[in-house]
mmCIF file of C-alpha atoms and ligand atoms in Angstrom:
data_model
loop_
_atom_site.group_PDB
_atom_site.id
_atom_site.type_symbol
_atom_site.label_atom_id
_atom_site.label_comp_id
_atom_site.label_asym_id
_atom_site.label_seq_id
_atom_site.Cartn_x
_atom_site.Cartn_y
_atom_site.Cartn_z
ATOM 1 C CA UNK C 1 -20.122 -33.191 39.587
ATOM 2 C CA UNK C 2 -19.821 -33.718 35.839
ATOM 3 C CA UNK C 3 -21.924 -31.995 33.348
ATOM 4 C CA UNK C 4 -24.724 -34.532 32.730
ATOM 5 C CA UNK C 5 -28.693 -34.016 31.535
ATOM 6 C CA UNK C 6 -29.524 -37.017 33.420
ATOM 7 C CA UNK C 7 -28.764 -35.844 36.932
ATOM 8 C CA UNK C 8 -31.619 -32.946 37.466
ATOM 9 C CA UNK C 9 -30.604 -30.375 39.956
ATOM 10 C CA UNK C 10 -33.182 -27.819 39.224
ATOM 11 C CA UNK C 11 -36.796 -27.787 38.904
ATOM 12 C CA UNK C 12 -36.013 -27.051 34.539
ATOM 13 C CA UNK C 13 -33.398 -30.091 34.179
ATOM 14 C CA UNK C 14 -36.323 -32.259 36.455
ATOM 15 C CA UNK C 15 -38.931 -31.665 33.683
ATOM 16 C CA UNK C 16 -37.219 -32.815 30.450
ATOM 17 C CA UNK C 17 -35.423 -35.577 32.497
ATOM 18 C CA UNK C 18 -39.011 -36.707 33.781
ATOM 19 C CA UNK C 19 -40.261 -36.661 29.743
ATOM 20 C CA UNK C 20 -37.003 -38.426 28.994
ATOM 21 C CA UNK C 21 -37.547 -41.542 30.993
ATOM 22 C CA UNK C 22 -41.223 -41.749 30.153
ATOM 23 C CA UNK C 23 -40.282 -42.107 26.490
ATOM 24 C CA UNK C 24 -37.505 -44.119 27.466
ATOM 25 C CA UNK C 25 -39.676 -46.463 29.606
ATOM 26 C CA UNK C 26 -42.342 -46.842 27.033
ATOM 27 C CA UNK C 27 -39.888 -46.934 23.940
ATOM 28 C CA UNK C 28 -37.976 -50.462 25.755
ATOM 29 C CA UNK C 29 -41.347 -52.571 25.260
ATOM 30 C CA UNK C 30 -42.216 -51.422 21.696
ATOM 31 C CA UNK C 31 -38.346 -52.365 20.400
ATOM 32 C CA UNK C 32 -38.828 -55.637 22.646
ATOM 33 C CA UNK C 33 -42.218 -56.064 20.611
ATOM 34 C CA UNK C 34 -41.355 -55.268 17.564
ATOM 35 C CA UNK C 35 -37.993 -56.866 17.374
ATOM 36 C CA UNK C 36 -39.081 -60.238 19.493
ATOM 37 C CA UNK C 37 -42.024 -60.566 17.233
ATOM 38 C CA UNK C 38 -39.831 -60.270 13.896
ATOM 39 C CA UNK C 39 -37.453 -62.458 14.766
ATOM 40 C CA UNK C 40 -40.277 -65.467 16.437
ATOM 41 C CA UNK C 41 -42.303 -65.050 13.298
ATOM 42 C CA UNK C 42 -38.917 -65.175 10.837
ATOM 43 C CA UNK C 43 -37.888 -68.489 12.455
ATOM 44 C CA UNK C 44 -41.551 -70.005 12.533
ATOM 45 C CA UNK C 45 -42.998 -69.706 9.750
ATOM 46 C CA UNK C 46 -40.263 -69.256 7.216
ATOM 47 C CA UNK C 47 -40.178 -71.635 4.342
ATOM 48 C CA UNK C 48 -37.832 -74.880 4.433
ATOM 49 C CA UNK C 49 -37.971 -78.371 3.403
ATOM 50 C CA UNK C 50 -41.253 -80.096 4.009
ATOM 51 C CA UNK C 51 -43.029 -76.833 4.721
ATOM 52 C CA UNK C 52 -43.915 -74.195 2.705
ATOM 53 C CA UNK C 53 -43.973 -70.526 4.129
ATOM 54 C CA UNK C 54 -47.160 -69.645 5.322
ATOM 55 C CA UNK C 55 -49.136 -66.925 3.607
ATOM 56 C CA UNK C 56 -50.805 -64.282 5.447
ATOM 57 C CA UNK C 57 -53.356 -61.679 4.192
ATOM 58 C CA UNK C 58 -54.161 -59.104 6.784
ATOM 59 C CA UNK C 59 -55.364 -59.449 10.120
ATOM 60 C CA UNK C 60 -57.719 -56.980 11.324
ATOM 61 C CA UNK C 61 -57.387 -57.548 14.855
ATOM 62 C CA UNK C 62 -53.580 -57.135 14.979
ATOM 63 C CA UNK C 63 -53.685 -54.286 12.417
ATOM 64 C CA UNK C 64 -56.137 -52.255 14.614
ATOM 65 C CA UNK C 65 -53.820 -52.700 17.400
ATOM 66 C CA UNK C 66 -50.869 -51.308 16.104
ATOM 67 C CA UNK C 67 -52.589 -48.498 14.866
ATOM 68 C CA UNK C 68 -54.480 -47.667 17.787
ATOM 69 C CA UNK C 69 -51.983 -48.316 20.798
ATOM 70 C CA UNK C 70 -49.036 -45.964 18.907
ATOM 71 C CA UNK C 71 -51.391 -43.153 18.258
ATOM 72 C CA UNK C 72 -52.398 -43.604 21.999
ATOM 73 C CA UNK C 73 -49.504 -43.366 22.974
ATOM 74 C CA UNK C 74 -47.530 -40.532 20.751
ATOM 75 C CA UNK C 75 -51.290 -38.073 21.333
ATOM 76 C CA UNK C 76 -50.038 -38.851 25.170
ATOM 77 C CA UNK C 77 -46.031 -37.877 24.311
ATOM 78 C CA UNK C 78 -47.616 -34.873 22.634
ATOM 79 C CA UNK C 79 -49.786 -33.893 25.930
ATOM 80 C CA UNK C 80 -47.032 -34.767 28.601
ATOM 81 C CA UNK C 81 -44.255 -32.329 26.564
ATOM 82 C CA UNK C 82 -46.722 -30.307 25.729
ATOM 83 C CA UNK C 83 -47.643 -29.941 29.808
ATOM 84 C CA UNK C 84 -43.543 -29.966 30.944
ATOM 85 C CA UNK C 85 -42.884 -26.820 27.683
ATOM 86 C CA UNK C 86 -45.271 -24.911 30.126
ATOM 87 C CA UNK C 87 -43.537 -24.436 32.717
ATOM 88 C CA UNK C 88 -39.708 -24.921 30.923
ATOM 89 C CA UNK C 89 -40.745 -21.776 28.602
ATOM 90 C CA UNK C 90 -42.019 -19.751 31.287
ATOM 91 C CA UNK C 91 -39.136 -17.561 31.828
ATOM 92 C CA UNK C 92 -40.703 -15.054 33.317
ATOM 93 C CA UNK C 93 -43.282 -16.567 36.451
ATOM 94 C CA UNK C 94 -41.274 -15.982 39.999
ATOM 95 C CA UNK C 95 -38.120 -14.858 38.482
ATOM 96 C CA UNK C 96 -36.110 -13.807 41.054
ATOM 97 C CA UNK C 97 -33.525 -11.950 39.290
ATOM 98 C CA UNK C 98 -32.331 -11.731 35.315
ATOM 99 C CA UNK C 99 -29.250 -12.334 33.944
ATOM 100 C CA UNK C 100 -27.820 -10.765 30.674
ATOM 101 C CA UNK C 101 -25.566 -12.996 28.839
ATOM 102 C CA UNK C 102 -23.562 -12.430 26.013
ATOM 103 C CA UNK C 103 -21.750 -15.033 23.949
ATOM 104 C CA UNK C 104 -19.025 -14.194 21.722
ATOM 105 C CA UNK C 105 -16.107 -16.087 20.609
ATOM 106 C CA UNK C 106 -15.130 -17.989 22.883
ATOM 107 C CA UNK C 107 -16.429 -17.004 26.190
ATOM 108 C CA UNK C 108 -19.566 -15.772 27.694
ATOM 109 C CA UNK C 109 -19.932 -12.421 29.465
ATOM 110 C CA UNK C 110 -22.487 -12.732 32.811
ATOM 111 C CA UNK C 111 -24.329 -9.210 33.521
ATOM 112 C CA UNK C 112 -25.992 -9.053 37.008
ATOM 113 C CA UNK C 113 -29.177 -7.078 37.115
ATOM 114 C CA UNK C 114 -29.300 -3.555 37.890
ATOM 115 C CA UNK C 115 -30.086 -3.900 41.614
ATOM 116 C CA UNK C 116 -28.133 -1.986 44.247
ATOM 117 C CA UNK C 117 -26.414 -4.947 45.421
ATOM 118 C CA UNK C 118 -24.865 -5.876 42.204
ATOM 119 C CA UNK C 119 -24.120 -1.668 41.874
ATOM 120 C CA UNK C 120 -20.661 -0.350 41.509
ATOM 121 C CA UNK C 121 -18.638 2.957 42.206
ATOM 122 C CA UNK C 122 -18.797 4.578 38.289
ATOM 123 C CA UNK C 123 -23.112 3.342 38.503
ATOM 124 C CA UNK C 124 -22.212 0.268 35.919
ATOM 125 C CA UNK C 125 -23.450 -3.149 37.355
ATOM 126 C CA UNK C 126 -21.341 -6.468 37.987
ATOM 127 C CA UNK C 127 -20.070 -8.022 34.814
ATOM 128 C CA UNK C 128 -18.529 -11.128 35.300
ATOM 129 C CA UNK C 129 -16.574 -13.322 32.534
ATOM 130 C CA UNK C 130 -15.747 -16.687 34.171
ATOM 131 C CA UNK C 131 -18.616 -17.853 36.375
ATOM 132 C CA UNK C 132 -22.061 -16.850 36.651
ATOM 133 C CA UNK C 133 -23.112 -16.883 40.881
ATOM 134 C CA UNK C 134 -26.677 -17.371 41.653
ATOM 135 C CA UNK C 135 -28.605 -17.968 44.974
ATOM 136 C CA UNK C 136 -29.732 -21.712 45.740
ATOM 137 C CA UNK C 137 -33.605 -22.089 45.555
ATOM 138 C CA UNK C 138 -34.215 -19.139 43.312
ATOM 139 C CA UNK C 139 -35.535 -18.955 39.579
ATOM 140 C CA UNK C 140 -32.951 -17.444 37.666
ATOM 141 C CA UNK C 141 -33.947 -15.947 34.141
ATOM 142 C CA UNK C 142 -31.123 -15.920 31.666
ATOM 143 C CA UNK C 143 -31.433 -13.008 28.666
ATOM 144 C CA UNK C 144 -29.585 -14.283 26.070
ATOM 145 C CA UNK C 145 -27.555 -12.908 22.899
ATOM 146 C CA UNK C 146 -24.373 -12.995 20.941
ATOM 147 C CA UNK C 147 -22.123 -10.562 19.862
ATOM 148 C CA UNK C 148 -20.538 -12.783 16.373
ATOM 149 C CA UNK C 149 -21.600 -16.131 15.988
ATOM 150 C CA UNK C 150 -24.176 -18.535 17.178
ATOM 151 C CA UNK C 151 -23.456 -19.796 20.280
ATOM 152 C CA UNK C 152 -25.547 -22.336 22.362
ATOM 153 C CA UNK C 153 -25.989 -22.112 26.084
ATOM 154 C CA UNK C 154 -26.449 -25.276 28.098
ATOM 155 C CA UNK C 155 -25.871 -26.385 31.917
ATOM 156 C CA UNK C 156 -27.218 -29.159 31.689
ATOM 157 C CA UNK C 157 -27.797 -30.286 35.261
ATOM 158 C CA UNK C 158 -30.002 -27.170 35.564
ATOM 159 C CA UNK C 159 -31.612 -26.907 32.619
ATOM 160 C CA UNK C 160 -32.427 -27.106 29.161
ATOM 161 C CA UNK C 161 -30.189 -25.553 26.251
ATOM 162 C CA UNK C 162 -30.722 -22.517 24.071
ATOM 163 C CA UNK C 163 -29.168 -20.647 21.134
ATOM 164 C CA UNK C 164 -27.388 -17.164 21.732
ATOM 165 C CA UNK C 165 -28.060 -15.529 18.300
ATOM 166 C CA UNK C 166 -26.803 -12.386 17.254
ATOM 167 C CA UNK C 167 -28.951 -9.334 16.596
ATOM 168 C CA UNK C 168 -31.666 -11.237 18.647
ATOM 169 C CA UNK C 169 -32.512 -11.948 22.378
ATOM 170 C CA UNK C 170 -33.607 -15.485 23.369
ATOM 171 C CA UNK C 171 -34.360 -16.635 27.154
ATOM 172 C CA UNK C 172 -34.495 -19.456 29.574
ATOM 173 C CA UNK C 173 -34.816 -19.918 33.058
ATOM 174 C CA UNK C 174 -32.407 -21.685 35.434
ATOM 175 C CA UNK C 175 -32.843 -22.932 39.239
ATOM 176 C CA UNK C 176 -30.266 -24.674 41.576
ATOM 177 C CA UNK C 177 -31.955 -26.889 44.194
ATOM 178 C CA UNK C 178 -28.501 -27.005 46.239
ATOM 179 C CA UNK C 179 -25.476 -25.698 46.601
ATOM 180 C CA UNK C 180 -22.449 -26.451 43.967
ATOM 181 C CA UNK C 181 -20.545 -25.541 41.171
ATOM 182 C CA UNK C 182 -22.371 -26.388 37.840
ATOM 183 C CA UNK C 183 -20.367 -26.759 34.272
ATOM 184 C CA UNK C 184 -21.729 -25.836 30.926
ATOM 185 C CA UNK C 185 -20.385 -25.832 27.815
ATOM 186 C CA UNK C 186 -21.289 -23.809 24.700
ATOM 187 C CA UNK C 187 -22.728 -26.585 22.649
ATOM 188 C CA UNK C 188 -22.887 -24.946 19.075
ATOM 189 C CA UNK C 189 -19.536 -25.186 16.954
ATOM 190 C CA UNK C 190 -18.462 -21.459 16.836
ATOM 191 C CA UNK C 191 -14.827 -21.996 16.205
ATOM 192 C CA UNK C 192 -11.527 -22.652 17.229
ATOM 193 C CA UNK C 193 -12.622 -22.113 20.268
ATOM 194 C CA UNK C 194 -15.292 -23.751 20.847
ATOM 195 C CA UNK C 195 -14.085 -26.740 22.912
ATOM 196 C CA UNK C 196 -13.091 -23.790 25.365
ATOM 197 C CA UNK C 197 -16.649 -22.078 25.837
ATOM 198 C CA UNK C 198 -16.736 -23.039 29.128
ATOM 199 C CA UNK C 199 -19.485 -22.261 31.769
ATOM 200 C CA UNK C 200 -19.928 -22.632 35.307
ATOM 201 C CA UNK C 201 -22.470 -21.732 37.611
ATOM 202 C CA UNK C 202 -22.138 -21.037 41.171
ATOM 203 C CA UNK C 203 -25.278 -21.632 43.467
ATOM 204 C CA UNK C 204 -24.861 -20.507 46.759
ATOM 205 C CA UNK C 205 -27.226 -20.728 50.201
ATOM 206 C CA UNK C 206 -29.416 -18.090 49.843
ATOM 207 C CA UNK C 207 -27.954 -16.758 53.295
ATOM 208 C CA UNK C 208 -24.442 -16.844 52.035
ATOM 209 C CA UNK C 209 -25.562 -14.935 48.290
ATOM 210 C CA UNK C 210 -25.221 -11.186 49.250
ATOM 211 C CA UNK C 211 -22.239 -11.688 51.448
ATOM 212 C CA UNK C 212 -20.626 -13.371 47.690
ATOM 213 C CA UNK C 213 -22.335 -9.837 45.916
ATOM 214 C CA UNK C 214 -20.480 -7.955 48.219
ATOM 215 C CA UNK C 215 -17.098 -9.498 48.104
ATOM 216 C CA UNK C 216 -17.556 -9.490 43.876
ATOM 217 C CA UNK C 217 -18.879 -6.094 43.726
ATOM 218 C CA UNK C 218 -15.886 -4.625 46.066
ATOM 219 C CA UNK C 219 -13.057 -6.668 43.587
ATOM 220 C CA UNK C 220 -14.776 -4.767 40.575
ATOM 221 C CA UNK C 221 -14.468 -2.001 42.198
ATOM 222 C CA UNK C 222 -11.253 -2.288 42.397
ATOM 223 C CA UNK C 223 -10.460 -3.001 38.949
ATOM 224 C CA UNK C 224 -12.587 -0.347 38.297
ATOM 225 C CA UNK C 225 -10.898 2.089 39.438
ATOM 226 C CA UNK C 226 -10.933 5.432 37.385
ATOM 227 C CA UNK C 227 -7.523 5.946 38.057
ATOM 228 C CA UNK C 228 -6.548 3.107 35.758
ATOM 229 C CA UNK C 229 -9.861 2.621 33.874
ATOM 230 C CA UNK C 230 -7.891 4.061 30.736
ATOM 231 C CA UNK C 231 -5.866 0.919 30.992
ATOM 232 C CA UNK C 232 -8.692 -1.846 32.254
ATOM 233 C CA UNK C 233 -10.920 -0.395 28.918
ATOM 234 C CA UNK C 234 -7.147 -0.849 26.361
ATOM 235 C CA UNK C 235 -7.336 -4.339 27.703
ATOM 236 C CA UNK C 236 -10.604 -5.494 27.290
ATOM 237 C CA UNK C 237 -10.644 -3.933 23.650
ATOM 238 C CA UNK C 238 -7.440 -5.780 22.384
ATOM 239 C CA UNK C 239 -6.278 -8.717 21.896
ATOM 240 C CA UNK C 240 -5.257 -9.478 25.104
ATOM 241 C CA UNK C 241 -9.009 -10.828 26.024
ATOM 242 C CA UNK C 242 -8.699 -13.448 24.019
ATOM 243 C CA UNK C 243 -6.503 -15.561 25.796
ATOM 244 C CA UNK C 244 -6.024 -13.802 29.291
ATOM 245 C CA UNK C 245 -8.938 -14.159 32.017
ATOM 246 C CA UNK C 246 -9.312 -11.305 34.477
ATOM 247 C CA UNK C 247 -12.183 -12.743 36.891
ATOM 248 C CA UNK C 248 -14.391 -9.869 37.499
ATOM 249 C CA UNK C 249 -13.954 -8.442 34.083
ATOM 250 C CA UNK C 250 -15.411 -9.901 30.839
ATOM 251 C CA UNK C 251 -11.746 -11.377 30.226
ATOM 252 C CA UNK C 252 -12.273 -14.837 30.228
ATOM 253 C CA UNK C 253 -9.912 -16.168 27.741
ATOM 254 C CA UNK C 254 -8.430 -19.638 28.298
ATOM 255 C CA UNK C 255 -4.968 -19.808 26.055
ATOM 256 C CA UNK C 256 -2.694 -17.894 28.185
ATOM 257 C CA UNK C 257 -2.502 -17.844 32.193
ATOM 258 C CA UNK C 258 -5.163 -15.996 33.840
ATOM 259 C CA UNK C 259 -3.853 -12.307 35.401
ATOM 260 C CA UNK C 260 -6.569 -12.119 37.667
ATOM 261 C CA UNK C 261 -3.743 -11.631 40.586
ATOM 262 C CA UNK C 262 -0.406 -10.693 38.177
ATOM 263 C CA UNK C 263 0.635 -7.961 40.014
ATOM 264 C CA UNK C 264 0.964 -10.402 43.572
ATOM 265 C CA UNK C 265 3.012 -13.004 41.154
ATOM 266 C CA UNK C 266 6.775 -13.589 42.082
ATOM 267 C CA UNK C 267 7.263 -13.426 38.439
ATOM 268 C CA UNK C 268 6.039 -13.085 34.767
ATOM 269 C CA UNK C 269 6.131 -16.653 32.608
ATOM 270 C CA UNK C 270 8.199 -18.011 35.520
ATOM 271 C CA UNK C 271 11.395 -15.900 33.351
ATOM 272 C CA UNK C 272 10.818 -12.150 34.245
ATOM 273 C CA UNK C 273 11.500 -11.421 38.207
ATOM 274 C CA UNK C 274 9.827 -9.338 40.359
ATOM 275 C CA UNK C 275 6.346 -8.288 38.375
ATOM 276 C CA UNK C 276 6.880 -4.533 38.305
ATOM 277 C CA UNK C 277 6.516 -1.858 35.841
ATOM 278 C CA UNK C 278 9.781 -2.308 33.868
ATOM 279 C CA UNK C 279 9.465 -5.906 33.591
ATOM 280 C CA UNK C 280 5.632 -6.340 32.639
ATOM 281 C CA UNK C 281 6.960 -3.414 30.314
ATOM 282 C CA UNK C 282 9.245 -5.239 28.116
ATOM 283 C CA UNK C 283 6.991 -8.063 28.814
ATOM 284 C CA UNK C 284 4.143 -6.733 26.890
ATOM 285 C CA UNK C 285 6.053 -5.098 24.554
ATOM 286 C CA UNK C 286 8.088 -7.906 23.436
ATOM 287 C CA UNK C 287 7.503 -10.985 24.776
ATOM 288 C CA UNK C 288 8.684 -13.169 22.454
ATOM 289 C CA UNK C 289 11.912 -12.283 22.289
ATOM 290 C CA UNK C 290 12.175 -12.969 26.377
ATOM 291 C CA UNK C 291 10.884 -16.250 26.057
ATOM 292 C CA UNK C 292 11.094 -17.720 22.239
ATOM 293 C CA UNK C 293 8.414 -19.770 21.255
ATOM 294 C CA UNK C 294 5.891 -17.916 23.365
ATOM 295 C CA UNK C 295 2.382 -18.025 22.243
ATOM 296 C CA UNK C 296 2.127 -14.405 23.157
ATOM 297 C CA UNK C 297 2.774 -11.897 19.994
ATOM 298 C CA UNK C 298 4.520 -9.033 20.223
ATOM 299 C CA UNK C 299 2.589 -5.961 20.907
ATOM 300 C CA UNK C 300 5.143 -3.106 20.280
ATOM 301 C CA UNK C 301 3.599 -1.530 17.071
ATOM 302 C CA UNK C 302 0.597 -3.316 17.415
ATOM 303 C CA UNK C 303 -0.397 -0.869 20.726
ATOM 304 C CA UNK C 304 1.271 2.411 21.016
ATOM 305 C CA UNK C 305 3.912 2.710 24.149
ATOM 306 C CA UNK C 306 1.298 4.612 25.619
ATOM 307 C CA UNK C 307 -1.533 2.317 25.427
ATOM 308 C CA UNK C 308 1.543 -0.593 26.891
ATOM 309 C CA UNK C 309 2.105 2.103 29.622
ATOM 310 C CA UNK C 310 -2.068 1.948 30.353
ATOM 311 C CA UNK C 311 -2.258 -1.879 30.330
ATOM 312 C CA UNK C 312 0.829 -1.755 32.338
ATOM 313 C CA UNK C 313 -0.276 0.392 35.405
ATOM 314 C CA UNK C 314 -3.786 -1.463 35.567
ATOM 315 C CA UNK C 315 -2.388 -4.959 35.613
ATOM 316 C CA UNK C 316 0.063 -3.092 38.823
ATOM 317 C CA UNK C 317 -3.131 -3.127 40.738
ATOM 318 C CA UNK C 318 -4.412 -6.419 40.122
ATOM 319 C CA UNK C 319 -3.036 -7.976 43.471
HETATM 320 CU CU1 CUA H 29 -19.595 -20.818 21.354
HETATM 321 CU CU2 CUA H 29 -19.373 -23.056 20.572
#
């Protein structure tokens, strides 16, 4: 389903979508008012030949009326948001479990909370970089920050959006009523980028969630391994996260292919045959000059052949 605020699938999206169509509903007849009354008295009473335009001065009955039925009905606007903000800003009432999110540019970073299920082998939790999972039916609290820019956070079929500000922690609360894959976008300009901020959420039946937890937490495992953790951590910290998604790590970068199974590839760039150690070698190193016109720069000199050797053997075991 597409992104859209007017098709609530969460108790959050409901509420502002209810306070929409009440101002919506009430706004038609005012315009229809306002407008049908300009235009009848324009034609009626303007001035032309063989009648002069008739002259008004005040009218207390009509005055009192539009003075009294607005205010009515904005004190009411004012009481109904007032009575939805409640329970939107309430992050914290029946929260079920509370997600750390980080913007930066251009991708967000998902943090699961420190529960066992979400535990892994070196005692870090599940970080995720492409898709936040959650559990159909529960109230999801979202922690919110950024690590450069503002950034704005919005799924709008679940819920409400809200700024990511660095240096500061903002929150909001998200619930799926079903089953279904969610998309977001960040909706502050942060960039180049920006168009690519991409979210999606994943609500599964609560029966099905920790069989998901288990699967995700046993695949960052696995690209956690220490054996090639020196090369996982030289990833993530260069360049290479900016355009190359690894799902499971905080890699979620949309202008190159995504590596998250490279090393199970028949090739590298559909040009560099079988994906082994020499190839995704030279690969790395110089890329360009394998393929010209490659978006991918040349990272002999920018990384040391040691740190190419790291990346190298921990890309091997993504399979
Ligand atoms: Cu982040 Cu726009």
């Amino acid at each position: 389903m597409g992104p859209w605020p007017l098709d609530p699938r969460g108790p959050q999206a409901e509420a502002s979508t209810f306070v929409y169509w009440v101002l919506f509903a009430c706004a038609i007849p005012v315009l229809a008012i306002v407008c049908g009354s300009l235009i009848y008295s324009g034609i009626k009473f303007r001035e032309r030949p063989g009648h002069a335009a008739q002259q008004f001065h005040g009218h207390n009955l009509l005055e009192l009326i539009w003075t009294v039925v607005p205010t009515i009905m904005v004190i009411s606007f004012t009481g109904l948001s007032w009575n939805k903000l409640n329970s939107i800003n309430d992050v914290d009432t029946g929260a079920a479990m509370t997600v750390k999110v980080e913007g930066r540019q251009w991708a967000w970073a998902f943090t699961y909370p420190n529960q066992p299920m979400f535990k892994l082998q070196d005692g870090t939790t599940l970080v995720a970089g492409e898709q936040l999972d959650i559990p159909v039916g529960a109230k999801v609290k979202i922690e919110l920050t950024s690590k450069d820019v503002i950034h704005s956070f919005w799924v709008p079929n679940l819920g409400g959006k809200k700024d990511a500000v660095p240096g500061h922690t903002t929150s909001l609360w998200l619930q799926a009523d079903g089953p279904g894959t969610y998309k977001g976008q960040c909706f502050e300009f942060c960039g180049d980028g920006h168009a690519d901020m991409l979210i999606t959420i994943v609500a599964h039946p609560q029966t099905e969630y920790a069989t998901w937890a288990k699967a995700a937490v046993a695949d960052a495992n696995r690209l956690n391994d220490p054996r090639t953790k020196v090369g996982r951590d030289t990833f993530l910290a260069s360049a290479c996260v900016g355009c190359h998604t690894v799902k499971g790590t905080p890699a979620a970068g949309k202008v190159g292919p995504e590596l998250t199974h490279i090393a199970s590839k028949p090739n590298i760039a559909g040009v560099l045959s079988p994906v082994n150690q020499e190839n995704l070698t030279k690969w790395v190193s110089d890329a360009p000059s394998i393929k010209p016109g490659i978006l991918m720069p040349r990272f002999k000199g920018v990384l040391t052949d040691q740190q190419i050797n790291d990346i190298v053997q921990w890309l091997l075991t993504l399979k």
